[in-house]
Structure formats: C-alpha cells, structure tokens
PDB file of C-alpha atoms in Angstrom:
ATOM      1  CA  MET A   1      26.511  75.755  48.230  1.00 47.00           C
ATOM      2  CA  LEU A   2      26.902  79.399  49.501  1.00 59.00           C
ATOM      3  CA  ASN A   3      25.597  82.165  47.839  1.00 83.00           C
ATOM      4  CA  GLU A   4      27.407  85.348  46.460  1.00 92.00           C
ATOM      5  CA  PHE A   5      26.763  87.241  49.747  1.00 94.00           C
ATOM      6  CA  SER A   6      26.074  84.986  52.176  1.00 94.00           C
ATOM      7  CA  ARG A   7      25.708  86.127  56.034  1.00 95.00           C
ATOM      8  CA  ILE A   8      24.699  82.912  58.138  1.00 92.00           C
ATOM      9  CA  LEU A   9      22.617  83.579  61.221  1.00 92.00           C
ATOM     10  CA  PRO A  10      21.995  80.694  63.569  1.00 90.00           C
ATOM     11  CA  LEU A  11      18.503  81.137  65.388  1.00 88.00           C
ATOM     12  CA  SER A  12      19.349  78.635  68.295  1.00 84.00           C
ATOM     13  CA  ASN A  13      20.127  81.424  70.570  1.00 79.00           C
ATOM     14  CA  LEU A  14      17.351  84.092  69.422  1.00 85.00           C
ATOM     15  CA  ARG A  15      15.444  85.600  72.343  1.00 86.00           C
ATOM     16  CA  ASP A  16      14.935  89.061  71.672  1.00 91.00           C
ATOM     17  CA  ALA A  17      15.237  91.289  68.485  1.00 93.00           C
ATOM     18  CA  THR A  18      18.835  91.514  67.211  1.00 93.00           C
ATOM     19  CA  HIS A  19      20.122  94.109  64.772  1.00 96.00           C
ATOM     20  CA  ILE A  20      22.473  93.493  62.276  1.00 96.00           C
ATOM     21  CA  GLY A  21      24.327  95.601  59.790  1.00 97.00           C
ATOM     22  CA  LEU A  22      25.640  94.053  56.617  1.00 97.00           C
ATOM     23  CA  THR A  23      28.100  95.503  53.816  1.00 98.00           C
ATOM     24  CA  ALA A  24      28.993  93.563  50.707  1.00 97.00           C
ATOM     25  CA  THR A  25      32.359  93.277  49.869  1.00 97.00           C
ATOM     26  CA  ARG A  26      33.662  94.530  46.041  1.00 97.00           C
ATOM     27  CA  GLU A  27      33.930  91.050  45.164  1.00 97.00           C
ATOM     28  CA  GLU A  28      30.705  90.171  46.688  1.00 97.00           C
ATOM     29  CA  CYS A  29      29.054  93.195  44.677  1.00 97.00           C
ATOM     30  CA  ALA A  30      30.744  92.162  41.573  1.00 97.00           C
ATOM     31  CA  ALA A  31      29.226  88.270  41.833  1.00 97.00           C
ATOM     32  CA  LEU A  32      25.573  89.890  42.299  1.00 97.00           C
ATOM     33  CA  ALA A  33      25.949  92.149  39.410  1.00 97.00           C
ATOM     34  CA  LYS A  34      26.729  88.816  37.330  1.00 97.00           C
ATOM     35  CA  ARG A  35      23.867  87.085  38.706  1.00 96.00           C
ATOM     36  CA  PHE A  36      21.469  89.690  38.243  1.00 96.00           C
ATOM     37  CA  GLU A  37      23.000  90.190  34.735  1.00 96.00           C
ATOM     38  CA  ILE A  38      23.329  94.099  35.427  1.00 97.00           C
ATOM     39  CA  ASP A  39      26.432  96.081  34.714  1.00 97.00           C
ATOM     40  CA  ALA A  40      27.463  96.660  38.347  1.00 97.00           C
ATOM     41  CA  VAL A  41      26.354  96.728  42.096  1.00 97.00           C
ATOM     42  CA  ASP A  42      28.709  99.299  43.272  1.00 98.00           C
ATOM     43  CA  SER A  43      27.530  99.227  46.895  1.00 98.00           C
ATOM     44  CA  LEU A  44      25.317  97.134  48.877  1.00 98.00           C
ATOM     45  CA  ARG A  45      24.299  98.011  52.446  1.00 98.00           C
ATOM     46  CA  ALA A  46      21.430  96.826  54.922  1.00 98.00           C
ATOM     47  CA  THR A  47      20.076  97.107  58.261  1.00 98.00           C
ATOM     48  CA  VAL A  48      18.108  94.218  59.491  1.00 97.00           C
ATOM     49  CA  ILE A  49      16.071  93.321  62.559  1.00 97.00           C
ATOM     50  CA  VAL A  50      15.609  89.767  63.090  1.00 95.00           C
ATOM     51  CA  THR A  51      12.594  89.262  65.860  1.00 94.00           C
ATOM     52  CA  PRO A  52      11.192  86.061  67.244  1.00 90.00           C
ATOM     53  CA  GLY A  53       7.606  85.147  66.559  1.00 80.00           C
ATOM     54  CA  PRO A  54       4.857  85.782  66.162  1.00 72.00           C
ATOM     55  CA  GLY A  55       4.237  81.899  66.197  1.00 68.00           C
ATOM     56  CA  GLN A  56       6.173  79.225  67.642  1.00 70.00           C
ATOM     57  CA  ASP A  57       9.380  78.497  65.470  1.00 79.00           C
ATOM     58  CA  GLU A  58       8.917  81.536  63.458  1.00 87.00           C
ATOM     59  CA  CYS A  59      11.220  84.554  63.127  1.00 92.00           C
ATOM     60  CA  ARG A  60      10.479  88.150  61.004  1.00 94.00           C
ATOM     61  CA  VAL A  61      13.025  89.959  59.448  1.00 96.00           C
ATOM     62  CA  THR A  62      12.804  93.509  58.869  1.00 97.00           C
ATOM     63  CA  GLY A  63      14.887  96.293  57.710  1.00 97.00           C
ATOM     64  CA  GLN A  64      16.432  98.459  55.106  1.00 98.00           C
ATOM     65  CA  LEU A  65      18.745  97.985  52.104  1.00 97.00           C
ATOM     66  CA  GLU A  66      20.229 100.623  50.337  1.00 98.00           C
ATOM     67  CA  ALA A  67      22.363 100.025  46.919  1.00 98.00           C
ATOM     68  CA  ALA A  68      23.981 101.733  44.020  1.00 98.00           C
ATOM     69  CA  VAL A  69      23.651  99.938  40.958  1.00 98.00           C
ATOM     70  CA  VAL A  70      24.346  99.817  36.897  1.00 97.00           C
ATOM     71  CA  GLN A  71      21.971  98.875  34.435  1.00 97.00           C
ATOM     72  CA  GLU A  72      21.850  98.910  30.843  1.00 95.00           C
ATOM     73  CA  CYS A  73      19.044 101.151  29.277  1.00 93.00           C
ATOM     74  CA  VAL A  74      16.638  99.288  27.381  1.00 91.00           C
ATOM     75  CA  VAL A  75      16.446 101.938  24.800  1.00 89.00           C
ATOM     76  CA  THR A  76      20.371 103.452  24.368  1.00 89.00           C
ATOM     77  CA  PHE A  77      22.046 100.763  25.994  1.00 92.00           C
ATOM     78  CA  GLU A  78      24.076 103.111  27.851  1.00 93.00           C
ATOM     79  CA  PRO A  79      24.871 102.635  31.389  1.00 95.00           C
ATOM     80  CA  VAL A  80      21.917 104.074  34.075  1.00 95.00           C
ATOM     81  CA  ARG A  81      23.277 104.663  37.594  1.00 96.00           C
ATOM     82  CA  SER A  82      20.531 104.666  40.020  1.00 96.00           C
ATOM     83  CA  ARG A  83      20.143 104.410  43.834  1.00 97.00           C
ATOM     84  CA  ILE A  84      17.826 101.562  45.422  1.00 97.00           C
ATOM     85  CA  ASP A  85      16.386 102.154  48.930  1.00 97.00           C
ATOM     86  CA  ALA A  86      13.937  99.586  49.735  1.00 97.00           C
ATOM     87  CA  ALA A  87      12.192  97.994  52.936  1.00 97.00           C
ATOM     88  CA  ILE A  88      12.778  94.521  53.980  1.00 97.00           C
ATOM     89  CA  GLU A  89       9.893  92.584  55.441  1.00 95.00           C
ATOM     90  CA  ARG A  90       9.890  88.728  55.494  1.00 95.00           C
ATOM     91  CA  LEU A  91       8.415  86.029  57.594  1.00 93.00           C
ATOM     92  CA  PHE A  92      10.107  82.813  58.217  1.00 92.00           C
ATOM     93  CA  GLY A  93       8.520  79.564  59.857  1.00 88.00           C
ATOM     94  CA  PRO A  94       9.193  75.867  59.906  1.00 83.00           C
ATOM     95  CA  PRO A  95       8.505  73.693  56.504  1.00 79.00           C
ATOM     96  CA  LYS A  96       5.049  72.648  55.897  1.00 76.00           C
ATOM     97  CA  GLY A  97       3.955  69.337  54.942  1.00 71.00           C
ATOM     98  CA  PRO A  98       2.099  68.416  51.638  1.00 73.00           C
ATOM     99  CA  VAL A  99      -0.895  70.703  51.215  1.00 65.00           C
ATOM    100  CA  ARG A 100      -3.928  69.185  49.889  1.00 66.00           C
ATOM    101  CA  GLU A 101      -5.991  72.214  49.288  1.00 71.00           C
ATOM    102  CA  ILE A 102      -4.953  76.095  49.081  1.00 68.00           C
ATOM    103  CA  GLU A 103      -6.938  78.799  51.057  1.00 71.00           C
ATOM    104  CA  LEU A 104      -6.165  82.007  49.969  1.00 74.00           C
ATOM    105  CA  ASP A 105      -6.678  84.865  52.526  1.00 70.00           C
ATOM    106  CA  PRO A 106      -5.053  88.038  51.579  1.00 73.00           C
ATOM    107  CA  LEU A 107      -4.773  89.055  55.377  1.00 69.00           C
ATOM    108  CA  HIS A 108      -3.058  85.909  56.248  1.00 70.00           C
ATOM    109  CA  GLU A 109       0.473  86.062  56.145  1.00 77.00           C
ATOM    110  CA  GLU A 110       2.279  82.613  55.147  1.00 80.00           C
ATOM    111  CA  PRO A 111       5.603  82.198  56.511  1.00 83.00           C
ATOM    112  CA  GLU A 112       8.685  81.226  54.371  1.00 87.00           C
ATOM    113  CA  PRO A 113      10.178  77.872  55.032  1.00 87.00           C
ATOM    114  CA  LEU A 114      12.964  77.998  57.714  1.00 86.00           C
ATOM    115  CA  GLU A 115      15.146  75.088  57.646  1.00 79.00           C
ATOM    116  CA  GLY A 116      18.104  73.865  59.576  1.00 82.00           C
ATOM    117  CA  GLY A 117      17.711  76.519  62.322  1.00 85.00           C
ATOM    118  CA  ARG A 118      19.311  79.301  60.236  1.00 89.00           C
ATOM    119  CA  LEU A 119      19.073  82.273  58.143  1.00 92.00           C
ATOM    120  CA  ASP A 120      20.978  83.718  55.376  1.00 94.00           C
ATOM    121  CA  LEU A 121      20.306  87.116  55.823  1.00 96.00           C
ATOM    122  CA  GLY A 122      22.795  88.006  52.915  1.00 96.00           C
ATOM    123  CA  GLU A 123      20.869  86.098  50.722  1.00 96.00           C
ATOM    124  CA  ILE A 124      17.625  87.679  51.823  1.00 96.00           C
ATOM    125  CA  VAL A 125      19.080  91.094  51.442  1.00 97.00           C
ATOM    126  CA  ALA A 126      20.271  90.086  47.735  1.00 97.00           C
ATOM    127  CA  GLU A 127      16.808  88.680  46.717  1.00 96.00           C
ATOM    128  CA  GLU A 128      15.103  92.127  47.931  1.00 97.00           C
ATOM    129  CA  LEU A 129      17.664  93.892  45.726  1.00 97.00           C
ATOM    130  CA  ALA A 130      16.739  91.889  42.865  1.00 97.00           C
ATOM    131  CA  LEU A 131      13.053  92.450  43.322  1.00 97.00           C
ATOM    132  CA  ALA A 132      13.917  96.291  43.769  1.00 97.00           C
ATOM    133  CA  LEU A 133      15.853  96.552  40.557  1.00 97.00           C
ATOM    134  CA  HIS A 134      13.981  98.426  37.690  1.00 95.00           C
ATOM    135  CA  PRO A 135      12.733  96.003  35.215  1.00 94.00           C
ATOM    136  CA  TYR A 136      13.140  98.453  32.271  1.00 93.00           C
ATOM    137  CA  PRO A 137      15.951 101.036  33.181  1.00 94.00           C
ATOM    138  CA  ARG A 138      15.785 104.198  30.877  1.00 92.00           C
ATOM    139  CA  ALA A 139      18.455 106.572  30.061  1.00 91.00           C
ATOM    140  CA  ALA A 140      17.843 110.551  30.397  1.00 89.00           C
ATOM    141  CA  ASP A 141      17.677 110.670  26.613  1.00 88.00           C
ATOM    142  CA  ALA A 142      15.814 107.713  25.785  1.00 86.00           C
ATOM    143  CA  ASP A 143      12.575 109.372  24.902  1.00 86.00           C
ATOM    144  CA  GLU A 144      14.587 111.629  22.522  1.00 86.00           C
ATOM    145  CA  VAL A 145      15.803 108.540  20.874  1.00 84.00           C
ATOM    146  CA  LEU A 146      12.615 106.979  20.645  1.00 85.00           C
ATOM    147  CA  GLU A 147      10.714 109.994  19.303  1.00 84.00           C
ATOM    148  CA  PRO A 148      11.421 109.299  15.547  1.00 82.00           C
ATOM    149  CA  TYR A 149      10.083 105.712  15.965  1.00 79.00           C
ATOM    150  CA  LEU A 150       6.932 106.623  17.746  1.00 79.00           C
ATOM    151  CA  ALA A 151       5.918 109.661  15.492  1.00 68.00           C
ATOM    152  CA  GLY A 152       4.287 107.650  13.107  1.00 62.00           C
ATOM    153  CA  ASP A 153       4.102 109.333   9.968  1.00 50.00           C
ATOM    154  CA  ALA A 154       7.455 111.354  10.324  1.00 52.00           C
ATOM    155  CA  ALA A 155       9.680 110.902   7.743  1.00 53.00           C
ATOM    156  CA  PRO A 156      13.541 110.203   9.073  1.00 54.00           C
ATOM    157  CA  ASP A 157      16.067 112.506   7.971  1.00 59.00           C
ATOM    158  CA  ALA A 158      17.842 111.667   4.484  1.00 57.00           C
ATOM    159  CA  ASP A 159      21.278 110.989   6.504  1.00 62.00           C
ATOM    160  CA  GLU A 160      19.582 108.522   8.788  1.00 61.00           C
ATOM    161  CA  GLU A 161      20.340 105.177   8.554  1.00 63.00           C
ATOM    162  CA  PRO A 162      17.567 102.817   7.956  1.00 62.00           C
ATOM    163  CA  SER A 163      15.418 101.729  11.097  1.00 64.00           C
ATOM    164  CA  THR A 164      15.339  97.669  11.723  1.00 65.00           C
ATOM    165  CA  LEU A 165      11.885  98.559  13.164  1.00 64.00           C
ATOM    166  CA  LYS A 166      10.894  99.792   9.768  1.00 63.00           C
ATOM    167  CA  PRO A 167       9.413  96.393   8.221  1.00 61.00           C
ATOM    168  CA  LEU A 168       7.434  96.022  11.653  1.00 60.00           C
ATOM    169  CA  ALA A 169       5.615  99.245  10.879  1.00 61.00           C
ATOM    170  CA  SER A 170       4.130  97.990   7.477  1.00 57.00           C
ATOM    171  CA  LEU A 171       3.094  95.002   9.646  1.00 58.00           C
ATOM    172  CA  ARG A 172       1.134  97.287  12.000  1.00 58.00           C
ATOM    173  CA  MET A 173      -0.961  98.708   9.210  1.00 51.00           C
ATOM    174  CA  ARG A 174      -2.159  95.701   7.751  1.00 52.00           C
ATOM    175  CA  PRO A 175      -5.562  94.845   8.025  1.00 55.00           C
ATOM    176  CA  ALA A 176      -6.419  91.512  10.051  1.00 53.00           C
ATOM    177  CA  ALA A 177      -6.757  88.307   7.486  1.00 53.00           C
ATOM    178  CA  ALA A 178     -10.763  87.060   7.274  1.00 51.00           C
ATOM    179  CA  GLY A 179     -11.619  83.910   8.735  1.00 53.00           C
ATOM    180  CA  GLY A 180      -8.853  83.329  10.846  1.00 50.00           C
ATOM    181  CA  ALA A 181      -6.161  80.544  10.571  1.00 46.00           C
TER     182      ALA A 181
END
C-alpha cells in the first residue's frame, strides 16, 4: 500500500550524500489533511539529504520541511492558519532480531528499521509534519471567548445563552466525599 505522499528512494546505489527536493501535489495535500484530521494542508515542501552510514547498512535522513496548514481552533472552532518549519533528523538501519533486554542509553541513537533496501521519503516528511502540527491550535480571539468562563464569579450578561459548562462549575465547588468509594 502506498501512502498519501510517497516518494520511494532505492538505497542500493547510495554511495554519497544525496540531496532531494519533495513537493506534495494538491491531491496529496488533501489526502494528508484527511489523514491528519485537519482542515487543510495548503502546501508541503521538503529538502532532504540522505547520507550513508554511520554504521554498516545504515543511512541518515536530514533536512527541512515547510508547510502551510489550516487547523480548527479548539476553542472557537474557527480555522487557524499556520506555517510550519521543522527540521528532519532520522537514522535508519537493518531490522533487529528479537530483543530480550532493553538498555536505555540517552546518548545512543537507535536506528529505525529499514526493510527492503528503500526509503519512502514522502512518508518520512508526512510523519514529521504530523509531529510538528500544533496539538491545540487557538484562534487569535480564543482568550477573549474563554474569558467569561475563566472569570469564576463573574455573572454572564443577561442576553447571553446559558453555558453548557455551567453544570461543571457546581461540581468543582463540591467538597470531596469522605471515606472514598
């Protein structure tokens, strides 16, 4: 199965550092937005360098991605446009056999499994984009919208609709039940 943004690089002839530019098509951007459950990926570009080593049968992928995305504000549900500029730094190597013991060394970089002698550079860029997306995007006016709910004792305006959060406020003020459940 190919991914939404697939750019396969066979590693059989990789001898020196290879520079590669990637640009997602409009259709690929739409498919990525659907995958990541965001409003839109307006553009996605990356420049990567694939370098053999440092170990045998290993390769390193470094580079930079740039994207323009639209996400839904977690407060107002309005579209929030943002630009993403993220570094790419990944190490790939042969798959390891079954591991009996795990040794944690914060200074040792463990390679990701590389199977089939090829890399999907598009998928690497897509994964990095997913990691760079803001987990809680907020519109510029989100704080103003939240203000009445965060004020505590402030009474809402008479013409305001009742808040669906109002019942939760009464729970916050209740003392904890003695003895546990």
